Amino acid sequence: MITDLRVHWLPLYISDQLIEEVLSPFGKVLDITIDKTLLDKDTMTFNGTRNVKLQTTEFDSRHIPHIVSLCQCGMLITMKGRPSICLKCRQSGHLRKDCPEKSSTYASVTTTRKSPPQPSIATPPVPAPQVSSPPDSEINTSPVSQEPLVDPSTTAVTTPDMPTEEVKILTSGDKKNSNQPNHCRSQH
């Protein structure tokens, strides 16, 4: 049986070989193509969705997960005829917009709220709190220094601790210098 899958949410640098490894427990991968979107009559772009043809048994196709973690990316797998899942609670039978676990949003609370009831009688004004001044003995009356707080001949910039690890762009001739694990690298 041939099962057509659509793999969503993966960056383009994830190799087809890695996707094949992830899907191999569910059948033999026959073909992987990258979906393209036509922007206008002369421009086409890759949208990141992969189309996968998988040879499976009926048993195997029922056990293909909806979401898989791959190289620190979530990978959503959809297929024709399989019920969608809610991306909030991960249960089938409804979508995220209809999820019973969905908490109220600010918009839903403000649009359904009635205006607060107006008091039928005027409320008496609340007296202002009394502020007391400190005694003169606690007030600092020493002159302010006119010396600069920083030596103007030096410039120092401090920043919070940041990771010093460099991020390198992977090119086809520079695979050994990548910070990505071997199995997450693009195969050119």
N, CA, C and O of each residue as an XYZ file, in Angstrom:
752
protein
N       0.848     -1.174      0.000
C       0.000      0.000      0.000
C       0.896      1.241      0.000
O       1.843      1.320      0.783
N       0.603      2.208     -0.872
C       1.357      3.466     -0.942
C       0.615      4.516     -0.122
O      -0.574      4.757     -0.334
N       1.326      5.135      0.816
C       0.759      6.173      1.669
C       1.431      7.497      1.324
O       2.657      7.599      1.322
N       0.616      8.509      1.032
C       1.141      9.850      0.750
C       1.114     10.669      2.031
O       0.058     10.867      2.632
N       2.286     11.142      2.444
C       2.415     11.956      3.649
C       2.814     13.369      3.265
O       3.425     13.602      2.222
N       2.456     14.301      4.127
C       2.972     15.668      4.013
C       3.657     15.970      5.335
O       3.060     15.839      6.404
N       4.914     16.374      5.248
C       5.714     16.678      6.435
C       5.868     18.196      6.502
O       6.428     18.817      5.599
N       5.362     18.780      7.584
C       5.314     20.239      7.754
C       6.292     20.684      8.841
O       6.772     19.877      9.637
N       6.571     21.979      8.854
C       7.302     22.699      9.904
C       8.812     22.462      9.898
O       9.487     22.943     10.809
N       9.371     21.756      8.934
C      10.815     21.522      8.940
C      11.550     22.590      8.144
O      11.092     22.989      7.073
N      12.688     23.059      8.658
C      13.500     23.970      7.861
C      14.101     23.231      6.668
O      14.225     22.006      6.691
N      14.464     23.961      5.649
C      14.976     23.340      4.429
C      16.319     22.645      4.629
O      16.670     21.770      3.837
N      17.090     23.007      5.673
C      18.388     22.361      5.856
C      18.283     20.916      6.359
O      19.271     20.183      6.311
N      17.116     20.494      6.836
C      16.944     19.097      7.251
C      16.958     18.238      5.994
O      16.178     18.463      5.068
N      17.845     17.258      5.968
C      18.038     16.460      4.756
C      16.914     15.445      4.559
O      16.275     15.000      5.512
N      16.695     15.096      3.295
C      15.726     14.048      2.968
C      16.149     12.719      3.584
O      15.304     11.920      3.990
N      17.462     12.484      3.653
C      17.979     11.241      4.237
C      17.565     11.128      5.705
O      17.210     10.041      6.162
N      17.604     12.216      6.433
C      17.206     12.197      7.839
C      15.706     11.931      7.979
O      15.286     11.188      8.866
N      14.909     12.531      7.114
C      13.464     12.278      7.133
C      13.207     10.806      6.830
O      12.343     10.185      7.448
N      13.950     10.252      5.888
C      13.813      8.835      5.546
C      14.139      7.955      6.751
O      13.441      6.972      7.002
N      15.198      8.297      7.503
C      15.555      7.529      8.700
C      14.437      7.566      9.738
O      14.135      6.550     10.363
N      13.828      8.727      9.921
C      12.761      8.869     10.916
C      11.527      8.059     10.514
O      10.865      7.471     11.369
N      11.220      8.027      9.218
C      10.011      7.337      8.754
C      10.229      5.854      8.456
O       9.255      5.134      8.238
N      11.467      5.377      8.440
C      11.746      3.983      8.072
C      11.066      2.939      8.964
O      10.754      1.863      8.455
N      10.817      3.174     10.250
C      10.099      2.157     11.031
C       8.660      1.925     10.558
O       8.040      0.929     10.932
N       8.129      2.833      9.742
C       6.735      2.733      9.310
C       6.592      2.251      7.876
O       5.473      2.055      7.402
N       7.700      2.057      7.179
C       7.649      1.574      5.809
C       8.852      2.041      5.025
O       9.759      2.674      5.564
N       8.847      1.719      3.739
C       9.962      2.086      2.860
C       9.637      3.401      2.156
O       8.604      3.532      1.498
N      10.539      4.373      2.306
C      10.359      5.668      1.646
C      10.688      5.499      0.173
O      11.797      5.095     -0.179
N       9.723      5.808     -0.691
C       9.914      5.689     -2.130
C      10.361      7.000     -2.757
O      11.146      6.996     -3.706
N       9.868      8.130     -2.236
C      10.188      9.417     -2.845
C       9.929     10.536     -1.843
O       8.985     10.474     -1.055
N      10.778     11.560     -1.884
C      10.580     12.774     -1.084
C      10.790     13.967     -2.007
O      11.816     14.071     -2.680
N       9.815     14.860     -2.033
C       9.947     16.094     -2.806
C       9.604     17.275     -1.907
O       8.864     17.133     -0.934
N      10.147     18.434     -2.242
C       9.850     19.656     -1.488
C       8.732     20.390     -2.209
O       8.801     20.618     -3.417
N       7.708     20.755     -1.459
C       6.567     21.484     -2.007
C       7.008     22.882     -2.429
O       7.838     23.506     -1.769
N       6.452     23.360     -3.517
C       6.761     24.701     -4.009
C       5.478     25.515     -4.072
O       4.395     24.978     -4.307
N       5.614     26.806     -3.861
C       4.486     27.725     -3.935
C       4.758     28.734     -5.043
O       5.842     29.311     -5.111
N       3.783     28.941     -5.898
C       3.895     29.915     -6.977
C       3.525     31.284     -6.423
O       2.374     31.520     -6.056
N       4.509     32.193     -6.363
C       4.258     33.535     -5.835
C       3.599     34.430     -6.872
O       2.664     35.168     -6.562
N       4.082     34.364     -8.088
C       3.451     35.045     -9.210
C       3.793     34.238    -10.454
O       4.350     33.147    -10.336
N       3.481     34.735    -11.626
C       3.634     33.909    -12.829
C       5.086     33.522    -13.119
O       5.325     32.547    -13.832
N       6.060     34.266    -12.582
C       7.464     33.977    -12.859
C       8.266     33.527    -11.639
O       9.439     33.180    -11.781
N       7.673     33.522    -10.455
C       8.434     33.256     -9.240
C       7.832     32.098     -8.459
O       6.642     32.083     -8.142
N       8.688     31.131     -8.158
C       8.272     29.989     -7.364
C       9.230     29.889     -6.174
O      10.420     30.170     -6.318
N       8.728     29.495     -5.010
C       9.562     29.362     -3.821
C       9.249     28.055     -3.113
O       8.144     27.525     -3.226
N      10.230     27.540     -2.381
C      10.005     26.355     -1.561
C       9.283     26.799     -0.297
O       9.647     27.810      0.303
N       8.264     26.052      0.109
C       7.533     26.447      1.310
C       7.914     25.614      2.527
O       7.379     25.847      3.611
N       8.816     24.654      2.383
C       9.290     23.869      3.515
C       8.533     22.579      3.739
O       9.006     21.721      4.484
N       7.383     22.411      3.127
C       6.617     21.171      3.279
C       7.205     20.114      2.360
O       7.500     20.389      1.197
N       7.377     18.896      2.885
C       7.894     17.790      2.073
C       6.749     16.834      1.780
O       5.924     16.550      2.649
N       6.705     16.343      0.556
C       5.750     15.309      0.155
C       6.507     13.991      0.143
O       7.537     13.868     -0.520
N       5.998     13.004      0.876
C       6.691     11.727      1.014
C       5.770     10.613      0.549
O       4.616     10.536      0.970
N       6.282      9.749     -0.324
C       5.572      8.524     -0.712
C       6.199      7.400      0.090
O       7.409      7.183      0.034
N       5.366      6.686      0.839
C       5.835      5.653      1.754
C       5.107      4.358      1.456
O       3.877      4.327      1.420
N       5.862      3.286      1.241
C       5.246      1.967      1.061
C       5.064      1.373      2.453
O       6.036      1.149      3.175
N       3.810      1.119      2.824
C       3.504      0.649      4.176
C       2.510     -0.491      4.121
O       1.909     -0.781      3.086
N       2.360     -1.122      5.264
C       1.224     -2.021      5.446
C       0.132     -1.181      6.089
O       0.405     -0.087      6.584
N      -1.077     -1.668      6.089
C      -2.166     -0.913      6.720
C      -1.883     -0.717      8.200
O      -2.188      0.335      8.762
N      -1.297     -1.736      8.834
C      -0.963     -1.649     10.252
C       0.048     -0.531     10.493
O      -0.125      0.282     11.401
N       1.108     -0.492      9.672
C       2.152      0.524      9.857
C       1.618      1.936      9.663
O       1.982      2.840     10.415
N       0.766      2.136      8.673
C       0.275      3.489      8.392
C      -0.607      4.018      9.518
O      -0.688      5.231      9.711
N      -1.267      3.138     10.264
C      -2.097      3.590     11.392
C      -1.247      4.049     12.571
O      -1.744      4.740     13.460
N       0.029      3.671     12.586
C       0.885      3.998     13.725
C       1.877      5.126     13.443
O       2.754      5.399     14.262
N       1.745      5.769     12.310
C       2.606      6.921     12.018
C       2.174      8.064     12.937
O       1.003      8.445     12.940
N       3.104      8.610     13.712
C       2.724      9.680     14.650
C       2.344     10.964     13.918
O       2.732     11.183     12.770
N       1.588     11.793     14.599
C       1.207     13.092     14.041
C       2.352     14.100     14.167
O       2.575     14.909     13.266
N       3.074     14.048     15.285
C       4.144     15.011     15.549
C       5.388     14.258     16.000
O       5.322     13.387     16.866
N       6.533     14.608     15.397
C       7.815     13.995     15.733
C       8.808     15.125     15.980
O       8.795     16.129     15.267
N       9.672     14.969     16.988
C      10.735     15.939     17.228
C      11.962     15.496     16.446
O      12.404     14.352     16.558
N      12.510     16.414     15.654
C      13.637     16.082     14.790
C      14.605     17.255     14.771
O      14.254     18.341     14.311
N      15.822     17.045     15.266
C      16.861     18.099     15.272
C      16.339     19.394     15.887
O      16.496     20.468     15.305
N      15.735     19.297     17.033
C      15.192     20.434     17.774
C      14.087     21.161     17.021
O      13.820     22.335     17.277
N      13.447     20.460     16.091
C      12.314     21.013     15.348
C      11.135     20.061     15.514
O      11.315     18.845     15.571
N       9.951     20.608     15.590
C       8.758     19.774     15.559
C       8.407     19.488     14.109
O       8.515     20.368     13.255
N       7.995     18.278     13.833
C       7.654     17.876     12.471
C       6.223     17.352     12.505
O       5.960     16.324     13.129
N       5.299     18.038     11.846
C       3.906     17.616     11.770
C       3.747     16.730     10.542
O       4.146     17.111      9.441
N       3.162     15.542     10.730
C       2.952     14.605      9.624
C       1.455     14.461      9.400
O       0.720     14.031     10.290
N       1.009     14.826      8.198
C      -0.400     14.670      7.848
C      -0.513     13.684      6.699
O       0.416     13.517      5.908
N      -1.673     13.031      6.620
C      -1.936     12.123      5.500
C      -3.415     12.124      5.184
O      -4.253     12.347      6.058
N      -3.724     11.872      3.918
C      -5.120     11.849      3.486
C      -5.862     10.743      4.222
O      -5.345      9.642      4.411
N      -7.086     11.060      4.630
C      -7.940     10.063      5.265
C      -7.725      9.896      6.753
O      -8.529      9.234      7.410
N      -6.677     10.469      7.309
C      -6.437     10.342      8.749
C      -7.013     11.561      9.446
O      -6.794     12.688      9.002
N      -7.753     11.352     10.539
C      -8.311     12.498     11.266
C      -7.192     13.405     11.782
O      -6.138     12.936     12.211
N      -7.446     14.698     11.728
C      -6.485     15.673     12.257
C      -6.480     15.603     13.770
O      -7.394     15.053     14.385
N      -5.435     16.169     14.363
C      -5.396     16.262     15.818
C      -5.405     17.724     16.224
O      -5.070     18.613     15.441
N      -5.791     17.946     17.451
C      -5.743     19.282     18.034
C      -4.285     19.572     18.387
O      -3.642     18.767     19.060
N      -3.767     20.691     17.948
C      -2.379     21.031     18.233
C      -2.201     21.621     19.629
O      -1.079     21.942     20.021
N      -3.285     21.767     20.382
C      -3.203     22.239     21.769
C      -3.131     21.059     22.737
O      -2.213     20.981     23.553
N      -4.105     20.133     22.649
C      -4.162     19.020     23.606
C      -3.692     17.695     23.012
O      -3.589     16.701     23.731
N      -3.405     17.667     21.711
C      -2.909     16.482     20.995
C      -3.927     15.342     20.930
O      -3.537     14.182     20.798
N      -5.211     15.647     21.019
C      -6.271     14.643     20.904
C      -6.962     14.798     19.555
O      -7.034     15.900     19.011
N      -7.472     13.690     19.016
C      -8.221     13.785     17.763
C      -9.685     14.076     18.073
O     -10.127     13.945     19.214
N     -10.421     14.468     17.060
C     -11.842     14.734     17.239
C     -12.205     16.207     17.193
O     -13.379     16.549     17.050
N     -11.225     17.077     17.311
C     -11.483     18.514     17.221
C     -10.187     19.216     16.826
O      -9.111     18.619     16.862
N     -10.301     20.478     16.452
C      -9.140     21.292     16.110
C      -8.835     22.254     17.251
O      -9.639     22.416     18.168
N      -7.672     22.889     17.189
C      -7.235     23.790     18.259
C      -8.258     24.886     18.536
O      -8.481     25.238     19.695
N      -8.882     25.430     17.496
C      -9.837     26.528     17.711
C     -11.055     26.083     18.511
O     -11.724     26.913     19.126
N     -11.356     24.766     18.511
C     -12.503     24.245     19.247
C     -12.087     23.455     20.482
O     -12.918     22.755     21.062
N     -10.837     23.544     20.899
C     -10.317     22.720     21.989
C     -11.010     23.045     23.309
O     -11.114     24.212     23.686
N     -11.486     22.011     24.015
C     -12.106     22.261     25.319
C     -11.088     22.721     26.363
O     -11.467     23.315     27.372
N      -9.807     22.456     26.134
C      -8.776     22.894     27.076
C      -8.300     24.310     26.794
O      -7.455     24.839     27.516
N      -8.837     24.925     25.747
C      -8.409     26.267     25.359
C      -8.793     27.258     26.452
O      -9.944     27.312     26.883
N      -7.829     28.026     26.883
C      -8.121     29.040     27.892
C      -8.712     30.264     27.203
O      -8.566     30.445     25.994
N      -9.358     31.072     27.968
C      -9.948     32.289     27.413
C      -8.846     33.215     26.935
O      -7.785     33.316     27.552
N      -9.109     33.879     25.844
C      -8.163     34.875     25.348
C      -8.636     36.248     25.795
O      -9.787     36.418     26.197
N      -7.759     37.206     25.725
C      -8.123     38.566     26.086
C      -9.263     39.058     25.202
O     -10.192     39.714     25.672
N      -9.178     38.731     23.914
C     -10.210     39.185     22.979
C     -11.568     38.579     23.320
O     -12.586     39.269     23.269
N     -11.591     37.290     23.669
C     -12.883     36.669     23.966
C     -13.481     37.220     25.256
O     -14.701     37.315     25.384
N     -12.642     37.578     26.196
C     -13.143     38.130     27.460
C     -13.659     39.545     27.255
O     -14.703     39.901     27.802
N     -12.960     40.351     26.489
C     -13.370     41.749     26.328
C     -14.560     41.902     25.398
O     -15.337     42.844     25.556
N     -14.727     41.005     24.431
C     -15.853     41.155     23.512
C     -17.148     40.610     24.093
O     -18.228     41.027     23.676
N     -17.066     39.699     25.036
C     -18.289     39.135     25.603
C     -18.667     39.786     26.930
O     -19.741     39.509     27.464
N     -17.822     40.629     27.462
C     -18.079     41.254     28.757
C     -19.090     42.387     28.609
O     -18.998     43.206     27.694
N     -20.042     42.419     29.515
C     -20.983     43.535     29.558
C     -20.333     44.669     30.333
O     -19.410     44.448     31.117
N     -20.817     45.879     30.110
C     -20.244     47.004     30.843
C     -20.560     46.837     32.328
O     -21.611     46.300     32.680
N     -19.662     47.293     33.200
C     -19.884     47.119     34.638
C     -21.109     47.915     35.081
O     -21.411     48.967     34.518
N     -21.806     47.411     36.085
C     -22.991     48.137     36.553
C     -22.594     49.492     37.135
O     -21.568     49.618     37.804
N     -23.412     50.491     36.871
C     -23.158     51.830     37.382
C     -23.817     51.950     38.758
O     -24.942     51.486     38.946
N     -23.124     52.571     39.721
C     -23.746     52.715     41.047
C     -24.969     53.626     40.961
O     -25.001     54.595     40.203
N     -25.961     53.282     41.759
C     -27.193     54.060     41.721
C     -27.083     55.338     42.538
O     -27.834     56.284     42.300
N     -26.170     55.384     43.490
C     -25.960     56.607     44.266
C     -24.490     56.998     44.169
O     -23.632     56.161     43.889
N     -24.218     58.247     44.399
C     -22.833     58.711     44.334
C     -22.054     58.158     45.513
O     -22.564     58.099     46.631
N     -20.824     57.755     45.262
C     -19.987     57.256     46.356
C     -19.207     58.421     46.935
O     -18.781     59.312     46.201
N     -19.018     58.422     48.249
C     -18.297     59.543     48.864
C     -16.828     59.535     48.432
O     -16.257     58.466     48.217
N     -16.215     60.708     48.304
C     -14.803     60.756     47.927
C     -13.928     60.142     49.012
O     -14.226     60.242     50.203
N     -12.847     59.509     48.579
C     -11.902     58.904     49.523
C     -10.877     59.971     49.880
O     -10.316     60.609     48.989
N     -10.621     60.178     51.187
C      -9.648     61.205     51.560
C      -8.240     60.809     51.116
O      -7.893     59.628     51.107
N      -7.431     61.810     50.747
C      -6.052     61.555     50.335
C      -5.237     61.124     51.543
O      -5.470     61.617     52.647
N      -4.287     60.214     51.359
C      -3.470     59.780     52.498
C      -2.567     60.918     52.971
O      -2.138     61.756     52.179
N      -2.288     60.933     54.262
C      -1.414     61.938     54.860
C       0.036     61.534     54.619
O       0.417     60.393     54.880
N       0.844     62.469     54.122
C       2.260     62.208     53.878
C       3.046     62.983     54.913
O       2.839     64.181     55.102
N       3.956     62.282     55.586
C       4.761     62.981     56.588
C       6.183     63.134     56.065
O       6.692     62.250     55.377
N       6.816     64.239     56.385
C       8.192     64.497     55.968
C       9.138     63.901     56.989
O       8.820     63.840     58.177
N      10.328     63.450     56.522
C      11.293     62.939     57.501
C      11.845     64.094     58.336
O      11.856     65.238     57.881
N      12.296     63.806     59.535
C      12.891     64.868     60.361
C      14.140     65.431     59.673
O      14.794     64.736     58.896
N      14.465     66.698     59.965
C      15.618     67.346     59.341
C      16.907     66.581     59.590
O      17.825     66.655     58.773
N      17.002     65.859     60.679
C      18.234     65.129     60.993
C      18.477     63.984     60.003
O      19.615     63.528     59.882
N      17.446     63.503     59.288
C      17.609     62.394     58.349
C      17.854     62.858     56.920
O      18.097     62.028     56.044
N      17.797     64.147     56.661
C      17.989     64.661     55.310
C      19.471     64.893     55.081
O      20.133     65.537     55.896
N      20.011     64.365     53.954
C      21.421     64.522     53.608
C      21.604     65.886     52.955
O      21.042     66.154     51.893
N      22.393     66.745     53.594
C      22.600     68.092     53.071
C      24.011     68.294     52.554
O      24.390     69.433     52.280
N      24.815     67.234     52.405
C      26.197     67.385     51.916
C      26.170     67.757     50.440
O      25.265     67.350     49.712
N      27.183     68.549     49.985
C      27.194     68.975     48.581
C      27.419     67.786     47.642
O      28.057     66.798     48.006
N      26.888     67.906     46.447
C      27.028     66.858     45.439
C      28.376     67.028     44.763
O      28.763     68.144     44.415
N      29.100     65.917     44.573
C      30.412     65.959     43.929
C      30.253     66.296     42.458
O      29.324     65.825     41.802
N      31.168     67.118     41.937
C      31.132     67.487     40.533
C      32.052     66.612     39.684
O      32.157     66.821     38.475
N      32.723     65.630     40.303
C      33.624     64.754     39.556
C      32.806     63.777     38.713
O      31.758     63.301     39.150
N      33.299     63.472     37.472
C      32.559     62.508     36.647
C      32.594     61.119     37.277
O      33.576     60.742     37.918
N      31.543     60.382     37.093
C      31.469     59.030     37.634
C      32.343     58.053     36.851
O      32.765     57.033     37.395
N      32.619     58.352     35.581
C      33.406     57.473     34.728
C      34.554     58.278     34.158
O      34.385     59.444     33.803
N      35.728     57.656     34.066
C      36.885     58.313     33.454
C      36.594     58.494     31.971
O      36.442     57.496     31.268
N      36.509     59.730     31.458
C      36.138     59.947     30.059
C      37.178     59.443     29.068
O      36.868     59.308     27.884
N      38.417     59.158     29.515
C      39.439     58.685     28.578
C      39.283     57.203     28.259
O      39.942     56.699     27.350
N      38.436     56.506     28.981
C      38.229     55.074     28.701
C      36.782     54.838     28.329
O      35.881     55.543     28.783
N      36.576     53.845     27.506
C      35.224     53.454     27.137
C      35.072     51.980     27.447
O      35.823     51.155     26.928
N      34.137     51.650     28.262
C      33.906     50.245     28.598
C      32.438     49.946     28.404
O      31.568     50.704     28.834
N      32.183     48.856     27.765
C      30.808     48.419     27.570
C      30.683     47.052     28.208
O      31.462     46.147     27.907
N      29.726     46.901     29.068
C      29.505     45.583     29.661
C      28.158     45.074     29.201
O      27.200     45.834     29.062
N      28.101     43.784     28.968
C      26.860     43.139     28.553
C      26.638     41.934     29.433
O      27.585     41.420     30.028
N      25.406     41.472     29.529
C      25.164     40.245     30.282
C      25.925     39.096     29.633
O      26.244     39.135     28.444
N      26.208     38.084     30.425
C      26.919     36.923     29.883
C      26.152     36.356     28.709
O      24.966     36.045     28.814
N      26.842     36.225     27.592
C      26.249     35.679     26.378
C      27.068     34.474     25.970
O      28.268     34.431     26.241
N      26.447     33.482     25.320
C      27.236     32.352     24.842
C      28.251     32.836     23.813
O      27.949     33.692     22.982
N      29.445     32.285     23.879
C      30.489     32.711     22.954
C      30.585     31.794     21.757
O      31.459     31.972     20.908
N      29.712     30.827     21.676
C      29.730     29.876     20.571
C      29.377     30.587     19.269
O      28.378     31.303     19.196
N      30.199     30.388     18.244
C      29.929     31.014     16.959
C      28.959     30.169     16.161
O      28.979     28.940     16.233
N      28.114     30.834     15.405
C      27.218     30.136     14.499
C      27.793     30.301     13.111
O      28.049     31.421     12.670
N      27.998     29.196     12.422
C      28.578     29.257     11.085
C      27.553     28.815     10.069
O      26.757     27.910     10.324
N      27.575     29.455      8.920
C      26.710     29.074      7.815
C      27.330     27.856      7.158
O      28.520     27.854      6.842
N      26.542     26.837      6.954
C      27.024     25.600      6.353
C      27.023     25.737      4.845
O      25.988     26.012      4.238
N      28.184     25.543      4.244
C      28.267     25.503      2.790
C      28.670     24.103      2.389
O      29.157     23.335      3.218
N      28.474     23.763      1.134
C      28.737     22.394      0.702
C      30.200     22.011      0.873
O      30.492     20.824      1.018
N      31.131     22.958      0.863
C      32.539     22.624      1.014
C      33.046     22.749      2.433
O      34.239     22.557      2.665
N      32.185     23.066      3.402
C      32.629     23.356      4.760
C      31.816     22.590      5.790
O      31.460     23.157      6.823
N      31.511     21.321      5.546
C      30.651     20.558      6.448
C      31.316     20.268      7.784
O      30.621     20.132      8.791
N      32.646     20.168      7.824
C      33.315     19.810      9.068
C      33.278     20.924     10.110
O      33.502     20.656     11.290
N      32.999     22.175      9.707
C      33.002     23.288     10.640
C      31.623     23.624     11.184
O      31.476     24.604     11.913
N      30.631     22.852     10.856
C      29.274     23.161     11.293
C      29.093     22.840     12.763
O      29.686     21.890     13.274
N      28.274     23.634     13.448
C      27.939     23.355     14.839
C      26.778     22.383     14.965
O      26.441     21.967     16.074
N      26.162     22.013     13.850
C      25.050     21.077     13.898
C      25.581     19.662     14.051
O      26.657     19.354     13.536
N      24.852     18.789     14.749
C      25.249     17.388     14.793
C      25.241     16.808     13.381
O      24.506     17.280     12.513
N      26.058     15.785     13.157
C      26.171     15.188     11.823
C      24.827     14.807     11.240
O      24.578     15.062     10.062
N      23.951     14.203     12.030
C      22.691     13.711     11.482
C      21.701     14.826     11.159
O      20.672     14.561     10.537
N      21.979     16.057     11.560
C      21.068     17.164     11.272
C      21.583     18.055     10.157
O      20.966     19.078      9.859
N      22.689     17.697      9.535
C      23.257     18.522      8.469
C      22.595     18.240      7.143
O      22.102     17.141      6.886
N      22.595     19.246      6.319
C      22.072     19.117      4.964
C      23.023     18.262      4.145
O      24.241     18.402      4.263
N      22.491     17.395      3.332
C      23.298     16.552      2.456
C      23.189     17.089      1.047
O      22.145     16.933      0.414
N      24.243     17.721      0.533
C      24.208     18.301     -0.817
C      24.715     17.297     -1.802
O      24.771     17.579     -2.999
